[in-house]
Short mmCIF file of C-alpha atoms in Angstrom, two decimals:
data_model
loop_
_atom_site.label_atom_id
_atom_site.label_comp_id
_atom_site.label_asym_id
_atom_site.label_seq_id
_atom_site.Cartn_x
_atom_site.Cartn_y
_atom_site.Cartn_z
CA MET A 1 22.95 14.94 -58.06
CA PRO A 2 19.69 13.10 -58.80
CA ILE A 3 16.93 15.17 -60.35
CA ILE A 4 13.90 15.78 -58.10
CA ASN A 5 10.43 15.22 -59.55
CA PRO A 6 6.92 14.62 -58.11
CA VAL A 7 7.24 10.81 -58.19
CA TRP A 8 10.26 10.76 -55.87
CA LYS A 9 10.54 12.28 -52.40
CA GLU A 10 13.80 14.04 -51.68
CA ASN A 11 14.88 11.52 -49.03
CA GLU A 12 14.12 8.62 -51.42
CA LEU A 13 16.70 9.95 -53.84
CA LEU A 14 19.24 9.32 -51.07
CA GLY A 15 18.11 5.71 -50.68
CA GLU A 16 15.69 6.23 -47.78
CA ILE A 17 12.92 4.27 -49.49
CA GLU A 18 10.14 2.36 -47.78
CA TYR A 19 10.01 -1.06 -49.40
CA ASN A 20 9.29 -4.67 -48.51
CA ARG A 21 12.24 -5.94 -46.47
CA ASP A 22 10.54 -9.22 -45.56
CA LEU A 23 12.58 -11.57 -47.75
CA GLN A 24 10.61 -14.64 -46.71
CA SER A 25 7.32 -13.13 -47.88
CA ILE A 26 8.91 -12.08 -51.16
CA ILE A 27 10.17 -15.61 -51.73
CA GLU A 28 6.79 -17.15 -50.89
CA LYS A 29 4.98 -14.84 -53.31
CA ASN A 30 7.48 -15.34 -56.12
CA THR A 31 5.33 -17.63 -58.25
CA TRP A 32 8.05 -17.72 -60.89
CA HIS A 33 10.17 -19.91 -58.59
CA ASP A 34 7.68 -22.76 -59.05
CA LEU A 35 7.14 -21.97 -62.74
CA PHE A 36 10.88 -22.21 -63.37
CA GLY A 37 10.72 -25.76 -62.04
CA SER A 38 9.31 -26.76 -65.46
CA PRO A 39 11.43 -26.32 -68.62
CA LYS A 40 8.22 -25.45 -70.50
CA TRP A 41 8.18 -22.13 -68.68
CA ILE A 42 11.78 -21.27 -69.52
CA LEU A 43 12.43 -19.18 -72.63
CA MET A 44 15.82 -19.83 -74.21
CA ASN A 45 15.97 -17.36 -77.12
CA PRO A 46 16.84 -13.73 -76.35
CA ALA A 47 14.04 -11.18 -76.54
CA ASP A 48 13.87 -9.23 -79.80
CA GLU A 49 14.10 -5.92 -77.92
CA VAL A 50 17.31 -7.02 -76.17
CA VAL A 51 18.87 -8.05 -79.48
CA ASP A 52 17.86 -4.71 -80.99
CA PHE A 53 19.40 -2.90 -78.01
CA TYR A 54 22.66 -4.80 -78.42
CA GLN A 55 22.87 -4.02 -82.12
CA LYS A 56 21.90 -0.35 -81.85
CA TYR A 57 23.81 0.67 -78.74
CA ILE A 58 26.78 -1.67 -78.54
CA VAL A 59 27.58 -3.16 -81.96
CA ASN A 60 26.88 -0.20 -84.20
CA PRO A 61 25.89 2.98 -82.34
CA SER A 62 25.59 6.17 -84.36
CA ASN A 63 28.11 8.91 -83.70
CA ALA A 64 25.41 10.84 -81.85
CA LEU A 65 24.65 7.89 -79.58
CA ARG A 66 28.32 7.08 -79.04
CA ASN A 67 28.87 10.58 -77.65
CA ARG A 68 26.07 10.23 -75.09
CA PHE A 69 27.31 7.20 -73.13
CA THR A 70 30.62 5.68 -72.08
CA LEU A 71 31.34 1.98 -71.72
CA THR A 72 34.68 1.57 -69.98
CA GLY A 73 34.43 -2.23 -69.87
CA LYS A 74 32.15 -5.17 -70.63
CA LYS A 75 30.70 -5.99 -67.21
CA LEU A 76 26.98 -6.68 -67.63
CA HIS A 77 24.31 -7.44 -65.04
CA ASP A 78 21.16 -9.34 -66.02
CA LEU A 79 18.79 -8.36 -63.22
CA GLY A 80 16.17 -11.10 -62.83
CA CYS A 81 17.97 -13.44 -65.18
CA GLY A 82 15.35 -16.20 -64.93
CA GLY A 83 16.33 -19.21 -67.03
CA GLY A 84 19.40 -17.38 -68.32
CA ARG A 85 18.55 -16.61 -71.94
CA HIS A 86 20.24 -13.20 -71.85
CA VAL A 87 23.09 -14.50 -69.71
CA TYR A 88 23.98 -16.93 -72.52
CA TYR A 89 23.43 -14.32 -75.23
CA PHE A 90 25.82 -11.77 -73.78
CA THR A 91 28.36 -14.33 -72.57
CA GLU A 92 28.60 -15.60 -76.16
CA ARG A 93 29.38 -12.03 -77.21
CA GLY A 94 32.31 -11.62 -74.89
CA PHE A 95 30.73 -9.88 -71.92
CA ASP A 96 31.68 -10.51 -68.31
CA VAL A 97 28.14 -11.42 -67.24
CA THR A 98 26.55 -11.47 -63.81
CA GLY A 99 23.04 -12.86 -63.42
CA SER A 100 20.84 -12.40 -60.37
CA ASP A 101 17.45 -13.83 -59.49
CA LEU A 102 15.31 -14.59 -56.44
CA SER A 103 14.41 -18.07 -57.69
CA GLU A 104 16.74 -20.91 -56.78
CA ASN A 105 15.17 -22.96 -59.57
CA ALA A 106 16.12 -20.26 -62.08
CA ILE A 107 19.68 -19.98 -60.81
CA ASN A 108 20.16 -23.77 -60.81
CA HIS A 109 18.81 -24.07 -64.35
CA THR A 110 21.09 -21.29 -65.58
CA ARG A 111 24.12 -22.76 -63.83
CA ASN A 112 23.52 -26.20 -65.38
CA GLU A 113 22.96 -24.72 -68.84
CA LEU A 114 26.18 -22.71 -68.58
CA ILE A 115 28.05 -25.95 -67.86
CA LYS A 116 26.49 -27.60 -70.91
CA ARG A 117 27.49 -24.65 -73.08
CA GLU A 118 30.98 -24.49 -71.54
CA GLN A 119 30.37 -20.87 -70.61
CA HIS A 120 30.99 -18.95 -67.40
CA ALA A 121 28.93 -16.29 -65.64
CA ASP A 122 28.62 -15.19 -62.02
CA LEU A 123 25.21 -16.07 -60.59
CA HIS A 124 23.67 -14.62 -57.43
CA LEU A 125 20.54 -15.65 -55.54
CA CYS A 126 19.21 -12.38 -54.14
CA PRO A 127 16.21 -10.02 -54.08
CA MET A 128 16.31 -7.26 -56.66
CA THR A 129 15.74 -4.67 -53.92
CA GLU A 130 19.02 -5.58 -52.18
CA LEU A 131 21.76 -6.22 -54.72
CA PRO A 132 25.01 -7.62 -53.27
CA PHE A 133 27.28 -5.58 -55.53
CA GLU A 134 29.58 -2.62 -54.98
CA ASN A 135 28.78 0.84 -56.29
CA ASN A 136 29.63 1.47 -59.96
CA THR A 137 30.24 -2.21 -60.74
CA PHE A 138 28.54 -2.65 -64.13
CA ASP A 139 28.90 -1.02 -67.53
CA VAL A 140 25.50 -2.32 -68.63
CA THR A 141 22.43 -3.44 -66.66
CA ILE A 142 19.50 -5.14 -68.34
CA SER A 143 16.18 -6.19 -66.84
CA ARG A 144 13.56 -7.73 -69.10
CA ALA A 145 9.99 -8.25 -67.72
CA VAL A 146 11.17 -8.33 -64.11
CA ILE A 147 10.85 -5.23 -61.96
CA ASN A 148 7.18 -4.74 -62.78
CA HIS A 149 6.55 -7.75 -60.49
CA SER A 150 6.49 -5.59 -57.36
CA THR A 151 4.84 -2.58 -55.77
CA LEU A 152 5.66 0.96 -56.87
CA GLN A 153 7.78 1.49 -53.75
CA ASP A 154 9.75 -1.68 -54.43
CA VAL A 155 10.23 -0.57 -58.05
CA LYS A 156 11.76 2.65 -56.73
CA LYS A 157 14.18 0.69 -54.55
CA VAL A 158 15.19 -1.49 -57.50
CA ILE A 159 15.84 1.58 -59.66
CA PHE A 160 17.94 3.06 -56.86
CA GLU A 161 19.93 -0.20 -56.64
CA VAL A 162 20.47 -0.28 -60.41
CA ALA A 163 21.63 3.34 -60.34
CA ARG A 164 23.99 2.57 -57.45
CA THR A 165 25.57 -0.45 -59.16
CA THR A 166 25.76 0.94 -62.72
CA LYS A 167 28.74 3.09 -63.66
CA PRO A 168 28.16 6.74 -64.63
CA GLY A 169 27.84 6.81 -68.41
CA GLY A 170 26.75 3.16 -68.42
CA LEU A 171 23.60 1.79 -70.04
CA PHE A 172 20.35 0.55 -68.50
CA PHE A 173 17.84 -1.47 -70.56
CA VAL A 174 14.56 -2.07 -68.71
CA THR A 175 10.92 -2.90 -69.41
CA PHE A 176 7.77 -2.00 -67.49
CA SER A 177 4.21 -3.26 -67.95
CA SER A 178 2.00 -0.63 -69.54
CA GLU A 179 -1.60 0.29 -68.83
CA ARG A 180 -2.55 -1.12 -72.24
CA ALA A 181 -1.82 -4.70 -71.08
CA SER A 182 -4.83 -6.99 -70.81
CA ASP A 183 -4.15 -7.72 -67.12
CA TRP A 184 -4.19 -4.06 -66.02
CA LYS A 185 -6.78 -3.48 -63.27
CA LYS A 186 -7.29 -7.24 -62.92
CA GLY A 187 -7.25 -8.61 -59.38
CA LYS A 188 -6.80 -6.92 -55.99
CA GLU A 189 -5.75 -3.28 -56.13
CA VAL A 190 -2.63 -2.40 -54.11
CA ASP A 191 -1.69 1.08 -55.39
CA PRO A 192 -4.67 2.92 -56.97
CA ASP A 193 -4.63 2.50 -60.78
CA VAL A 194 -1.02 1.27 -60.63
CA SER A 195 -0.45 -2.04 -58.79
CA TYR A 196 -2.63 -5.15 -58.71
CA ILE A 197 -2.42 -8.72 -57.44
CA PRO A 198 -3.95 -11.23 -59.91
CA GLU A 199 -6.31 -13.74 -58.33
CA SER A 200 -5.92 -16.34 -61.07
CA GLY A 201 -3.48 -17.39 -63.76
CA PRO A 202 0.19 -18.42 -63.57
CA GLU A 203 1.21 -15.29 -61.64
CA LYS A 204 -1.58 -15.52 -59.07
CA GLY A 205 -0.70 -13.66 -55.88
CA LEU A 206 2.29 -11.77 -57.34
CA VAL A 207 2.06 -7.97 -57.36
CA HIS A 208 2.16 -6.30 -60.79
CA THR A 209 2.76 -2.60 -61.39
CA PHE A 210 1.55 -0.89 -64.58
CA LEU A 211 2.82 2.45 -65.86
CA ASN A 212 2.20 5.00 -68.58
CA ALA A 213 4.94 6.74 -70.53
CA GLY A 214 4.94 9.73 -68.20
CA ASN A 215 5.49 7.91 -64.93
CA THR A 216 7.92 5.50 -66.61
CA ALA A 217 10.09 8.49 -67.47
CA ALA A 218 9.58 10.09 -64.05
CA LEU A 219 10.75 6.95 -62.25
CA LEU A 220 13.97 6.83 -64.26
CA GLU A 221 14.96 10.44 -64.84
CA PRO A 222 16.38 11.28 -61.38
CA PHE A 223 19.26 8.86 -62.00
CA PHE A 224 19.26 8.26 -65.78
CA ARG A 225 19.15 10.24 -69.01
CA ILE A 226 16.52 8.58 -71.15
CA GLU A 227 17.58 7.79 -74.71
CA GLU A 228 14.29 6.24 -75.79
CA ILE A 229 11.02 4.81 -74.54
CA TYR A 230 8.78 2.79 -76.81
CA LEU A 231 5.88 0.36 -76.58
CA TYR A 232 6.39 -3.33 -77.34
CA GLU A 233 3.18 -5.33 -77.61
CA HIS A 234 2.83 -9.08 -78.02
CA PRO A 235 0.70 -12.18 -77.42
CA SER A 236 1.59 -14.63 -74.68
CA TRP A 237 5.13 -16.00 -75.08
CA VAL A 238 4.36 -19.25 -73.26
CA THR A 239 1.32 -21.20 -74.40
CA SER A 240 2.13 -24.90 -73.94
CA ALA A 241 3.18 -24.89 -70.26
CA PRO A 242 0.76 -26.09 -67.58
CA GLY A 243 -1.47 -23.22 -66.44
CA ALA A 244 -0.28 -20.82 -69.15
CA SER A 245 -2.44 -17.81 -69.99
CA ASP A 246 -5.00 -18.23 -72.76
CA PRO A 247 -3.45 -16.47 -75.81
CA ASN A 248 -6.95 -15.37 -76.85
CA GLU A 249 -7.38 -13.52 -73.55
CA TYR A 250 -3.86 -12.31 -72.78
CA PHE A 251 -2.27 -9.28 -74.43
CA GLY A 252 1.14 -8.07 -73.32
CA SER A 253 2.07 -4.41 -73.51
CA GLU A 254 5.35 -3.08 -72.16
CA TYR A 255 7.39 0.08 -72.22
CA VAL A 256 11.00 -0.50 -73.22
CA ALA A 257 13.31 2.16 -71.80
CA ILE A 258 16.98 2.61 -72.67
CA CYS A 259 18.86 5.02 -70.45
CA VAL A 260 22.30 6.34 -69.55
CA ARG A 261 23.42 6.55 -65.93
CA ARG A 262 23.92 10.22 -64.99
#
């Protein structure tokens, strides 16, 4: 049974979550679809935190870690796969990879790159709030810099979907924007002190949700045992693309959470 806490209502733990079901509006506000139309916006190297996760939890887990999760297979879901950098990374390491994204540009880029690399992965064009997968499908789910691009209610629905599609004992790697980021409280407020819509920059018009360590844990703990949460802070990753954030003004701050499905 999921664990009840003040962030979640009891009926939400059963999937009765109010979230944005208007797919057309989600697509129209997904500024990353247009950004992924330019290769300058597409990162190809895996994120350092994802590589660290792979090494620590999958390649060489300690005996203590090994006893706290169970991987019965190598089915991995990259939720919000973007240009496919983690799809390629895990495919090269023998995983049966599924990538999903709302952007057709992202999916097309990833599909073409897989052909060039002579690799195979299943790709799905879908919203992250409505995943087209059966319960308990994946051994591992990863989501890097994705689910923060939505309201708090939509984030809840995504977490519910990840919990539904990840096997008990499986791993979930996820990042959330933190309140230390330079774009916190910038733009139109949607949820007080939590969600904002930037009025300028490359992600103009796209909702962003910012968390602290406490509500990061509270969002996850009904469905997941948390192994670790840590801050990862960085300058802008993309500086040469048209309309990119000024690296002197942008400061990224994210919570990385690694969890085990209850």
